[in-house]
Coordinates of C-alpha atoms and ligand atoms in Angstrom, one line a residue:
Chain A
M294 CA 63.7 124.4 103.7
S295 CA 65.8 120.9 104.5
E296 CA 64.0 117.8 105.8
M297 CA 65.1 113.9 106.8
I298 CA 64.3 111.6 104.1
T299 CA 65.0 107.9 103.9
V300 CA 66.0 106.2 100.2
N301 CA 66.7 102.7 98.8
L302 CA 69.5 102.4 97.2
K303 CA 69.7 99.6 95.0
I304 CA 73.5 99.5 93.6
W305 CA 75.5 98.4 91.4
R306 CA 78.6 96.4 93.0
Q307 CA 81.2 94.6 90.6
E308 CA 85.3 94.1 92.4
G309 CA 87.1 94.8 88.8
P310 CA 86.2 94.7 85.5
D311 CA 86.6 90.7 84.5
T312 CA 84.5 90.0 87.5
K313 CA 80.3 89.7 87.5
G314 CA 78.9 93.1 89.3
V315 CA 75.5 92.4 91.3
F316 CA 72.8 95.2 93.1
E317 CA 72.8 95.5 96.4
K318 CA 71.0 96.9 98.4
Y319 CA 71.0 99.8 101.4
T320 CA 69.1 102.4 103.1
Q321 CA 69.9 105.8 103.9
K322 CA 68.8 108.7 105.2
V323 CA 70.2 112.2 104.6
T324 CA 69.0 115.6 104.8
T325 CA 67.4 116.9 101.5
E326 CA 70.2 119.4 101.2
A327 CA 72.9 116.7 101.0
S328 CA 74.2 116.4 96.8
F329 CA 74.0 113.7 95.6
L330 CA 77.4 112.5 96.1
E331 CA 77.4 113.7 100.0
M332 CA 74.5 111.2 100.5
I333 CA 77.0 108.7 98.9
D334 CA 79.8 109.7 100.8
L335 CA 77.4 109.6 104.0
L336 CA 77.0 105.7 103.2
N337 CA 80.5 105.1 102.4
E338 CA 81.2 106.2 105.8
E339 CA 79.0 103.9 107.6
L340 CA 80.3 101.2 105.5
N341 CA 83.4 101.8 106.6
N342 CA 83.0 102.0 109.9
Q343 CA 80.6 98.4 110.2
G344 CA 84.6 96.9 108.4
L345 CA 82.8 96.6 104.9
E346 CA 83.8 98.3 101.4
P347 CA 82.7 101.5 100.4
I348 CA 81.2 101.6 97.0
S349 CA 83.4 103.5 94.6
I350 CA 82.2 106.1 92.0
E351 CA 84.1 108.7 90.9
S352 CA 84.6 112.2 91.5
D353 CA 87.0 115.5 91.5
C354 CA 85.5 119.3 91.5
R355 CA 82.2 118.5 92.4
E356 CA 80.8 121.7 90.6
G357 CA 79.7 120.3 87.6
I358 CA 83.2 121.2 85.3
C359 CA 85.3 118.4 85.7
G360 CA 83.0 115.2 83.8
T361 CA 84.5 112.3 86.4
C362 CA 80.8 111.5 88.1
G363 CA 78.7 110.8 85.8
V364 CA 76.6 108.0 86.8
M365 CA 72.8 106.4 85.9
I366 CA 70.4 107.5 88.8
N367 CA 66.8 105.7 87.9
G368 CA 68.0 105.1 84.0
Q369 CA 68.7 108.4 83.5
A370 CA 72.6 109.8 82.7
H371 CA 73.5 112.3 85.8
G372 CA 70.1 111.7 87.4
P373 CA 66.6 113.5 87.1
R374 CA 67.4 117.0 86.4
K375 CA 68.0 118.4 83.2
A376 CA 71.8 120.0 82.4
T377 CA 73.2 118.9 85.6
T378 CA 75.9 116.5 86.2
T379 CA 75.1 114.2 89.3
C380 CA 77.5 115.7 91.9
Q381 CA 75.2 119.2 91.5
L382 CA 72.4 117.0 91.8
H383 CA 70.4 117.2 95.3
M384 CA 68.6 115.5 97.2
R385 CA 65.7 117.6 97.6
E386 CA 65.0 116.4 93.9
F387 CA 63.8 112.8 95.9
S388 CA 61.2 112.5 98.4
D389 CA 60.7 110.0 101.2
G390 CA 61.0 106.3 100.4
D391 CA 62.3 106.8 97.1
E392 CA 63.6 103.6 95.6
I393 CA 66.9 105.2 93.4
V394 CA 68.9 102.6 90.8
I395 CA 72.6 103.6 90.7
E396 CA 74.3 102.3 88.1
P397 CA 77.4 103.3 86.1
F398 CA 77.4 104.3 82.1
R399 CA 77.6 101.5 80.1
A400 CA 79.1 101.2 76.8
G401 CA 80.9 98.3 75.7
S402 CA 83.9 101.0 75.4
F403 CA 83.7 101.9 79.0
P404 CA 84.6 99.2 80.9
V405 CA 83.4 99.1 84.4
I406 CA 86.3 99.6 86.7
R407 CA 84.8 98.9 90.3
D408 CA 81.4 99.4 91.1
L409 CA 80.4 102.9 89.6
V410 CA 83.2 103.8 87.9
V411 CA 84.1 103.0 84.6
D412 CA 87.3 103.7 82.1
R413 CA 86.3 106.5 79.7
S414 CA 90.2 106.2 78.1
P415 CA 88.4 106.2 74.5
F416 CA 86.9 109.2 75.1
D417 CA 90.6 109.6 75.3
Q418 CA 92.7 108.5 72.0
I419 CA 89.1 110.1 69.8
I420 CA 91.0 113.8 71.6
E421 CA 94.7 111.7 70.8
S422 CA 94.2 111.8 67.1
G423 CA 93.2 114.6 65.9
G424 CA 91.5 117.0 68.5
Y425 CA 94.1 119.6 68.8
I426 CA 95.6 122.2 67.0
S427 CA 98.9 123.4 66.3
V428 CA 101.0 126.9 66.8
N429 CA 104.0 128.1 66.8
T430 CA 105.2 128.6 70.6
G431 CA 107.2 132.0 71.3
A432 CA 105.9 135.5 72.0
A433 CA 101.9 135.3 72.6
S434 CA 100.1 136.8 69.8
D435 CA 98.3 139.9 70.7
A436 CA 95.0 139.5 71.8
N437 CA 91.9 139.3 69.0
L438 CA 94.5 139.6 66.4
T439 CA 92.4 136.8 64.5
P440 CA 89.1 138.1 64.2
V441 CA 86.2 135.9 64.7
P442 CA 83.1 136.8 64.4
K443 CA 80.8 137.1 67.4
E444 CA 78.0 134.6 66.1
A445 CA 81.5 131.7 65.8
A446 CA 82.9 132.2 69.3
D447 CA 79.7 132.2 70.8
Q448 CA 78.8 129.0 69.1
A449 CA 82.1 127.4 69.2
F450 CA 82.2 128.4 72.8
D451 CA 78.5 126.1 73.2
A452 CA 80.6 123.5 72.1
A453 CA 84.0 123.9 73.9
A454 CA 81.6 123.5 77.3
C455 CA 81.4 119.6 76.8
I456 CA 83.5 118.3 80.3
G457 CA 83.9 115.0 78.2
C458 CA 81.3 113.0 80.8
G459 CA 80.5 109.8 78.9
A460 CA 76.2 110.8 79.8
C461 CA 75.7 111.0 75.9
V462 CA 76.9 107.4 75.0
A463 CA 75.8 106.6 78.7
A464 CA 72.4 107.6 77.2
C465 CA 72.4 105.9 73.4
P466 CA 70.3 102.8 72.5
N467 CA 72.9 102.6 70.4
S468 CA 76.0 103.4 72.8
A469 CA 77.6 106.0 69.9
A470 CA 79.5 109.0 70.5
Q471 CA 79.1 111.8 68.0
L472 CA 78.0 114.1 70.6
F473 CA 81.4 113.9 72.1
T474 CA 83.0 114.0 68.8
S475 CA 81.1 116.3 67.8
A476 CA 81.8 119.2 70.0
K477 CA 85.5 118.6 70.4
L478 CA 85.6 118.9 66.8
A479 CA 83.5 121.5 66.7
H480 CA 84.6 124.3 68.8
M481 CA 88.1 123.9 67.1
A482 CA 85.7 122.9 63.4
L483 CA 84.5 126.5 63.6
L484 CA 87.2 129.1 64.4
P485 CA 89.9 130.5 62.5
Q486 CA 92.7 129.0 64.6
G487 CA 90.8 124.9 63.8
Q488 CA 91.1 125.1 59.9
A489 CA 94.3 124.5 59.1
E490 CA 93.7 120.8 60.8
R491 CA 90.2 120.9 60.0
W492 CA 89.6 118.1 57.5
K493 CA 92.6 115.8 58.1
R494 CA 91.1 116.2 62.4
T495 CA 87.7 115.4 61.6
E496 CA 88.6 112.0 59.1
S497 CA 90.9 110.7 62.0
M498 CA 89.0 111.6 65.5
V499 CA 85.7 110.0 63.4
G500 CA 87.8 107.1 62.4
T501 CA 88.7 106.6 65.8
M502 CA 84.8 107.4 67.4
E503 CA 84.0 104.2 64.9
E504 CA 86.9 101.9 66.4
F505 CA 84.7 102.0 70.2
F506 CA 81.2 103.5 69.6
G507 CA 78.3 102.6 68.3
S508 CA 76.2 104.1 64.9
C509 CA 73.7 106.8 65.4
T510 CA 70.1 107.0 64.4
N511 CA 69.5 110.2 65.9
H512 CA 66.8 109.3 68.9
G513 CA 68.6 113.1 70.3
E514 CA 69.3 111.0 73.5
C515 CA 73.0 112.7 74.2
H516 CA 71.2 116.1 73.8
E517 CA 68.2 115.1 77.0
A518 CA 71.0 113.7 79.1
C519 CA 74.2 115.7 78.1
P520 CA 74.8 118.6 82.1
K521 CA 76.1 121.1 79.2
E522 CA 73.5 120.4 76.8
I523 CA 75.7 120.6 73.5
S524 CA 73.3 120.8 71.0
L525 CA 72.2 118.2 67.8
D526 CA 73.5 120.6 65.0
F527 CA 76.9 119.6 66.3
I528 CA 76.4 116.8 64.5
A529 CA 74.9 117.2 61.9
F530 CA 78.0 119.7 61.7
M531 CA 80.2 116.6 61.7
N532 CA 78.5 114.6 59.5
R533 CA 78.6 117.6 56.6
D534 CA 82.7 118.1 57.6
Y535 CA 82.8 114.3 57.2
M536 CA 81.6 113.8 54.3
K537 CA 83.8 117.2 53.3
A538 CA 87.0 115.5 54.2
K539 CA 86.4 112.0 52.6
V540 CA 85.1 113.2 49.3
K541 CA 87.3 116.7 48.4
N542 CA 91.0 116.4 47.6
R543 CA 92.1 119.5 50.1
A544 CA 95.1 120.2 47.8
L545 CA 93.3 121.9 45.7
S546 CA 90.7 124.2 48.4
G547 CA 92.4 127.5 47.7
Q548 CA 90.8 126.4 43.7
R549 CA 87.5 128.2 43.5
Chain B
M90 CA 94.5 108.8 84.0
T91 CA 97.6 108.5 83.3
Q92 CA 96.8 105.3 84.8
T93 CA 94.4 104.5 81.8
T94 CA 95.8 105.7 78.8
S95 CA 98.9 104.4 79.5
E96 CA 99.7 101.0 77.0
R97 CA 98.4 98.4 80.0
Y98 CA 95.5 99.6 80.8
R99 CA 94.4 101.0 77.0
V100 CA 91.0 99.7 76.3
R101 CA 90.9 98.3 73.1
P102 CA 88.7 99.5 70.3
I103 CA 86.0 97.2 68.9
R104 CA 86.8 97.3 65.5
E105 CA 89.8 97.1 63.7
R106 CA 90.6 99.4 61.5
R107 CA 90.0 97.9 57.5
R108 CA 91.9 98.3 55.2
E109 CA 90.7 101.4 52.7
W110 CA 88.6 100.3 49.4
P111 CA 89.8 102.6 47.2
F112 CA 87.2 106.4 46.5
P113 CA 84.4 106.3 46.6
F114 CA 83.5 102.8 47.8
N115 CA 85.3 104.0 51.6
L116 CA 83.1 106.1 52.2
Y117 CA 80.6 103.3 52.8
Q118 CA 83.8 100.8 55.1
T119 CA 81.9 103.9 58.1
A120 CA 79.4 104.3 59.7
V121 CA 78.7 108.3 59.2
G122 CA 79.7 107.1 54.9
R123 CA 77.3 104.0 55.7
K124 CA 74.5 106.6 57.3
W125 CA 75.1 109.4 54.2
V126 CA 74.3 105.9 51.7
M127 CA 71.0 105.3 54.0
A128 CA 69.9 108.5 53.9
V129 CA 70.8 109.2 50.4
T130 CA 68.4 106.3 49.0
G131 CA 66.2 106.5 52.3
I132 CA 65.5 109.9 49.7
G133 CA 65.1 108.1 46.8
L134 CA 62.5 105.5 48.0
L135 CA 60.6 108.3 49.3
G136 CA 60.1 109.9 46.2
F137 CA 59.2 106.6 44.9
V138 CA 56.5 106.1 48.1
L139 CA 54.9 109.4 46.9
I140 CA 54.8 109.6 42.8
H141 CA 53.3 105.7 43.6
M142 CA 50.8 107.3 45.7
I143 CA 50.2 110.0 43.7
G144 CA 49.6 107.7 40.2
N145 CA 47.8 105.1 42.0
L146 CA 44.6 107.9 42.9
H147 CA 44.3 107.8 39.0
V148 CA 42.2 104.3 40.8
Y149 CA 39.4 107.4 41.0
E150 CA 39.3 108.4 37.8
G151 CA 37.3 104.7 36.9
P152 CA 39.1 101.8 35.0
A153 CA 40.2 103.0 31.4
K154 CA 42.3 106.0 32.8
M155 CA 44.3 103.5 35.4
H156 CA 45.1 101.3 32.4
E157 CA 46.0 104.4 31.1
Y158 CA 48.5 105.5 33.3
A159 CA 49.7 102.5 34.3
E160 CA 50.5 102.2 30.1
S161 CA 52.2 105.0 29.7
L162 CA 54.6 104.3 33.2
R163 CA 55.2 101.4 30.4
N164 CA 55.4 103.9 27.9
L165 CA 58.3 105.9 29.2
G166 CA 60.4 107.4 26.6
S167 CA 59.1 104.9 24.2
G168 CA 59.8 106.2 20.6
I169 CA 63.8 106.9 21.4
M170 CA 64.1 103.3 23.4
P171 CA 62.8 100.6 23.7
R172 CA 59.1 100.0 24.9
S173 CA 59.5 99.9 29.0
L174 CA 63.3 100.3 28.9
I175 CA 62.9 103.5 31.3
L176 CA 60.5 101.3 33.9
W177 CA 63.0 98.2 34.3
L178 CA 65.6 100.9 34.9
L179 CA 63.8 102.8 37.4
R180 CA 62.5 99.2 38.6
L181 CA 66.3 97.8 38.9
G182 CA 67.1 102.0 40.6
L183 CA 64.7 101.4 43.6
M184 CA 65.7 97.4 44.0
V185 CA 69.6 98.4 43.9
M186 CA 68.3 101.6 46.1
F187 CA 66.1 98.7 48.9
A188 CA 69.4 96.4 49.2
L189 CA 71.7 99.6 50.4
H190 CA 69.1 100.8 52.4
L191 CA 68.6 97.6 54.1
H192 CA 72.0 96.4 53.7
S193 CA 73.5 99.7 55.8
A194 CA 70.1 99.7 58.2
I195 CA 71.2 95.6 59.7
T196 CA 74.6 96.3 59.5
L197 CA 74.7 99.6 61.5
K198 CA 72.7 97.8 63.6
E199 CA 75.4 95.3 64.2
M200 CA 77.3 97.8 65.2
S201 CA 75.7 99.4 67.6
R202 CA 74.6 95.9 69.3
K203 CA 78.7 95.2 69.3
S204 CA 79.1 98.5 70.7
S205 CA 77.1 97.6 73.5
L206 CA 78.3 94.0 75.1
N207 CA 79.2 94.2 77.6
A208 CA 75.5 95.4 78.5
T209 CA 72.3 94.8 78.6
F210 CA 70.9 94.7 74.8
Q211 CA 67.4 93.7 74.6
G212 CA 65.4 94.2 71.1
G213 CA 68.0 96.5 69.7
E214 CA 68.6 98.5 72.3
K215 CA 70.7 99.3 75.3
K216 CA 68.4 98.4 78.9
Y217 CA 69.5 100.0 82.3
E218 CA 68.1 98.4 85.7
G219 CA 66.8 101.3 86.5
G220 CA 64.5 101.7 83.1
R221 CA 65.2 103.6 80.5
E222 CA 63.1 107.0 81.1
Y223 CA 63.2 108.1 76.7
I224 CA 63.2 112.1 76.5
A225 CA 63.6 112.7 73.1
A226 CA 63.5 109.0 71.8
N227 CA 60.4 108.4 70.2
Y228 CA 58.9 105.4 69.6
A229 CA 58.7 105.9 65.3
S230 CA 62.6 107.0 66.2
R231 CA 63.2 103.5 68.5
T232 CA 60.5 101.6 66.4
M233 CA 62.6 101.7 62.5
R234 CA 64.0 98.5 62.6
W235 CA 60.2 97.3 63.3
T236 CA 59.0 99.0 60.7
G237 CA 61.6 98.2 58.0
P238 CA 61.2 94.9 58.3
I239 CA 56.7 94.9 58.4
I240 CA 57.3 97.7 54.9
A241 CA 59.8 95.0 53.3
L242 CA 56.9 92.0 53.8
F243 CA 54.9 93.6 53.1
L244 CA 56.4 94.8 49.6
F245 CA 57.2 91.3 49.2
Y246 CA 53.1 90.5 49.3
H247 CA 52.5 93.3 47.3
L248 CA 54.2 92.8 44.5
A249 CA 53.2 89.0 44.5
D250 CA 50.0 90.2 45.0
L251 CA 49.3 92.7 42.4
T252 CA 52.0 92.8 40.0
W253 CA 53.1 89.3 39.5
G254 CA 49.0 87.9 41.2
W255 CA 50.1 84.6 42.8
W256 CA 46.9 84.9 45.0
L257 CA 44.2 86.5 43.1
G258 CA 44.7 83.3 40.5
D259 CA 42.6 83.1 37.5
D260 CA 40.9 86.4 38.8
F261 CA 43.9 88.9 38.2
V262 CA 44.0 90.5 34.9
A263 CA 47.6 91.4 34.0
G264 CA 47.0 95.3 32.9
D265 CA 44.0 95.9 34.1
P266 CA 45.4 97.4 37.7
Y267 CA 41.9 99.2 38.8
H268 CA 40.2 94.8 38.7
N269 CA 43.0 93.6 40.0
L270 CA 42.9 96.0 43.1
Y271 CA 39.4 95.6 43.6
S272 CA 40.0 91.9 43.5
S273 CA 42.6 92.1 46.5
L274 CA 41.1 95.1 48.2
S275 CA 37.1 93.8 48.4
R276 CA 39.1 91.3 50.9
I277 CA 39.1 92.0 53.9
P278 CA 41.6 90.5 55.8
V279 CA 44.6 92.1 52.6
A280 CA 42.4 95.5 53.6
I281 CA 43.3 95.4 57.1
F282 CA 46.9 93.8 56.5
Y283 CA 47.0 97.4 53.9
V284 CA 46.2 99.4 56.7
I285 CA 48.6 98.0 58.7
A286 CA 51.8 98.4 56.7
N287 CA 50.7 102.1 55.7
M288 CA 51.1 102.6 59.5
A289 CA 54.1 101.4 59.8
L290 CA 55.7 102.6 57.1
A291 CA 53.5 106.6 57.9
W292 CA 55.7 105.9 61.4
H293 CA 59.1 105.0 59.3
I294 CA 59.0 108.4 57.9
F295 CA 57.9 110.1 60.3
H296 CA 61.7 109.7 61.7
G297 CA 63.4 108.9 58.5
A298 CA 62.2 112.1 56.7
W299 CA 63.6 114.2 59.6
S300 CA 66.7 112.3 61.2
M301 CA 67.6 111.9 57.2
F302 CA 68.8 115.8 57.7
Q303 CA 70.7 115.4 59.9
S304 CA 72.2 112.0 58.9
L305 CA 73.2 113.8 55.1
G306 CA 74.3 117.9 58.2
I307 CA 71.5 119.3 56.2
N308 CA 71.7 121.9 59.2
N309 CA 71.0 125.5 59.8
P310 CA 68.9 127.7 62.8
K311 CA 67.8 129.4 60.2
Y312 CA 65.6 126.6 58.3
N313 CA 66.3 123.3 61.5
H314 CA 62.5 124.2 63.1
L315 CA 60.3 122.9 59.5
R316 CA 62.3 119.6 59.5
K317 CA 60.0 117.9 61.9
G318 CA 56.9 119.9 60.1
F319 CA 58.2 118.3 56.9
A320 CA 59.1 114.8 57.6
A321 CA 55.4 115.2 59.7
S322 CA 53.5 116.1 56.6
F323 CA 55.3 113.7 54.6
A324 CA 54.1 110.9 56.5
G325 CA 50.6 112.6 56.8
L326 CA 50.2 112.8 53.4
I327 CA 51.7 109.4 52.0
L328 CA 49.3 107.8 55.3
L329 CA 45.8 109.8 53.3
G330 CA 46.9 108.1 50.5
N331 CA 47.4 105.0 51.2
L332 CA 44.9 104.6 53.1
S333 CA 42.2 105.6 50.4
F334 CA 42.6 103.0 48.3
P335 CA 41.7 99.7 51.1
I336 CA 39.2 102.4 53.1
M337 CA 37.6 102.8 50.0
T338 CA 37.6 99.5 48.8
Q339 CA 35.8 98.5 51.2
A340 CA 33.5 101.5 51.0
N341 CA 32.4 100.8 48.3
L342 CA 33.5 104.1 46.4
I343 CA 35.9 102.1 43.9
D344 CA 34.0 98.7 42.9
E345 CA 33.3 97.3 39.3
D346 CA 29.5 97.3 39.7
E347 CA 29.3 100.6 37.0
R348 CA 32.2 98.5 34.8
L349 CA 31.7 99.3 30.7
C350 CA 34.2 96.4 30.4
Q351 CA 33.3 93.8 32.7
V352 CA 35.7 91.5 33.5
D353 CA 32.6 88.7 34.2
D354 CA 32.2 89.1 29.9
L355 CA 34.5 89.2 28.0
E356 CA 36.7 85.9 27.3
G357 CA 40.4 86.1 28.1
T358 CA 42.8 89.0 28.4
D359 CA 43.2 90.9 25.2
E360 CA 40.0 91.3 24.9
I361 CA 40.0 93.0 28.2
L362 CA 42.4 95.6 27.0
A363 CA 41.0 95.7 24.0
C364 CA 37.5 97.2 25.0
L365 CA 39.5 99.4 27.7
T366 CA 41.3 100.9 25.2
K367 CA 38.2 101.1 23.5
Q368 CA 36.5 103.0 26.0
L369 CA 39.8 105.1 26.2
E370 CA 39.2 106.4 22.7
D371 CA 36.1 106.8 23.2
H372 CA 35.4 108.8 25.3
Ligands
HEM241 C1 62.7 96.6 53.9 C2 62.6 97.5 54.8 C3 62.9 98.7 54.7 C4 63.7 98.6 56.0 C5 63.9 97.6 56.8 C6 64.9 100.2 56.4 C7 65.4 100.1 57.3 C8 66.1 101.6 58.2 C9 66.0 101.8 59.1 C10 66.9 100.8 60.2 C11 66.8 102.6 58.8 C12 67.7 103.9 61.0 C13 66.5 104.3 61.3 C14 67.6 105.4 62.7 O1 68.4 106.1 61.9 O2 67.2 105.7 63.6 C15 66.0 103.8 58.1 C16 66.2 105.0 58.3 C17 65.5 105.3 57.0 N1 64.4 105.2 56.4 FE1 63.5 102.8 55.8 N2 63.6 101.2 56.0 C18 62.4 100.5 55.2 C19 62.4 101.0 53.8 C20 61.8 102.5 53.8 C21 61.6 103.1 52.9 C22 60.4 102.1 51.9 C23 61.5 104.3 53.4 C24 60.7 106.0 52.0 C25 60.0 105.5 52.2 C26 62.2 104.4 53.8 C27 62.8 105.5 54.4 C28 63.5 105.5 54.9 C29 64.4 107.5 55.4 C30 64.3 108.4 54.3 C31 65.4 107.1 56.5 C32 66.4 108.0 57.3 C33 67.5 107.7 56.9 C34 68.6 108.8 57.6 O3 68.4 108.4 59.3 O4 69.8 108.9 57.0 N3 62.8 103.4 54.9 N4 65.4 102.9 57.3
SF4_242 S1 78.4 116.4 74.6 FE1 77.8 116.6 77.2 S2 77.2 114.3 77.7 FE2 78.7 114.3 76.4 S3 80.5 113.7 77.2 FE3 80.2 116.2 76.7 S4 78.9 117.1 78.6 FE4 78.8 115.2 78.6
FES243 S1 82.6 115.8 90.0 FE1 84.1 117.4 88.5 S2 81.7 117.3 86.8 FE2 80.7 117.0 89.1

């Protein structure tokens, strides 16, 4: 059932990376059937009509799979609904007269580009430093040539669900990127295809992560904020693999 | 993406990678490795806290038995090694673990602070204008860096009080822990301080004894559900045991009225200790 509500918005406005930002207040009338981003679209249209600068906010797929749309909504990454990206959040989560504070994801390594848009490219740098497997190109091999236990496949799939949105870092009181990095490591380390580069990859991706982000204290806020509900188990898995990578000499890994 | 990853816009690292130290010291250079050290030293400290608590339960057997327990700690390994050597090695180990635990905690926190610089970082965590509704992080996990220093301060007070006898003055009898404990904890402010500090300790353990499993990568769906229960029970056990001492003293269940070797009647430490030894032999 749809209903018209009026929400009081308090939105972070910042011209560029080096300028100081401030909160601006707006009110917006909207149907509860609208998505959160549609509500912002309406507001932007009005700002545009008044000759004012619209609010910059990122979005692409608007179906919860690309990971661009994250913002903090009332102090929660991607807003109040569990396992939901900002684009999949609907105005029915709010009531008439609510104040909604919208601010960018914050972390030292996520500089604000403009308004609510932050630069999450340190994630790309973590991926660049090892988030791949090497396979020979050429004729495609037969499907299911490499047997994978169902449990491992499921678990790897869960890890691969990470959309790289950065909510984990934003929600973390330490600005740590453990959840993202461990998900990116686990979806390969759990599968046979990821074994060849497993240890080198772990060392190198964790190394890059530590250049940019804080140190995990196992609060668990990342998991709660994560729209894909990535499990904290992957963080423990990463910690274990990292120590193994550092301590063992892989030249003799065939030796029992 | 092409724009943001091209050299010009590339976000600069907050920390430069340093030259790697030789193994195994290089482990301590990385945050994950340092956290591992924090967890391992944490386990060592947990072991100490547990044994210390259990050992102190001897106080309920009276002054003579308590004296005997203290002596047996000093006599550990004697006959093979010089007296007190093992005790001193244990103390040295504890000091090293404590120092590493503290150093890793402080430096890792600093790393998190630096990683949150364009955010508001207050009281050990990042703040948002829209308030921050914590969902998973509990009070214990968010107060580790307050409970930790309370424990450190308490530890210093505790050593100065019952090991070095700074505050008991003439009332302090080296080698008669029952008497010292009674003299100290029978003062109400001291009892209250002990209660508060041990609540902080239990609080710290409540998060720490779970967190260490994650830091060490001890994680398996088979037993994961047991980890929080383990941490809570461990913290509860320590709390119960340690709180009993100030409370029982205040309730006069630990007192010196019935004591055979009355400290006031005897002259000097040697006589008191001799009396306690005799009492043990007569038993
Ligand atoms: C000077 C006193 C102490 C300070 C400043 C201190 C500080 C800390 C800090 C900041 C953490 C990290 C918390 C987190 O990950 O969120 C921690 C973890 C821990 N502490 Fe302490 N601590 C102290 C004493 C102790 C003592 C006496 C024990 C033992 C009973 C202990 C056991 C632990 C354990 C088991 C952990 C978990 C390590 C991990 O997360 O991997 N700590 N401590
Ligand atoms: S782990 Fe979750 S919160 Fe973090 S980047 Fe991936 S999808 Fe987003
Ligand atoms: S716009 Fe793609 S996840 Fe929200």
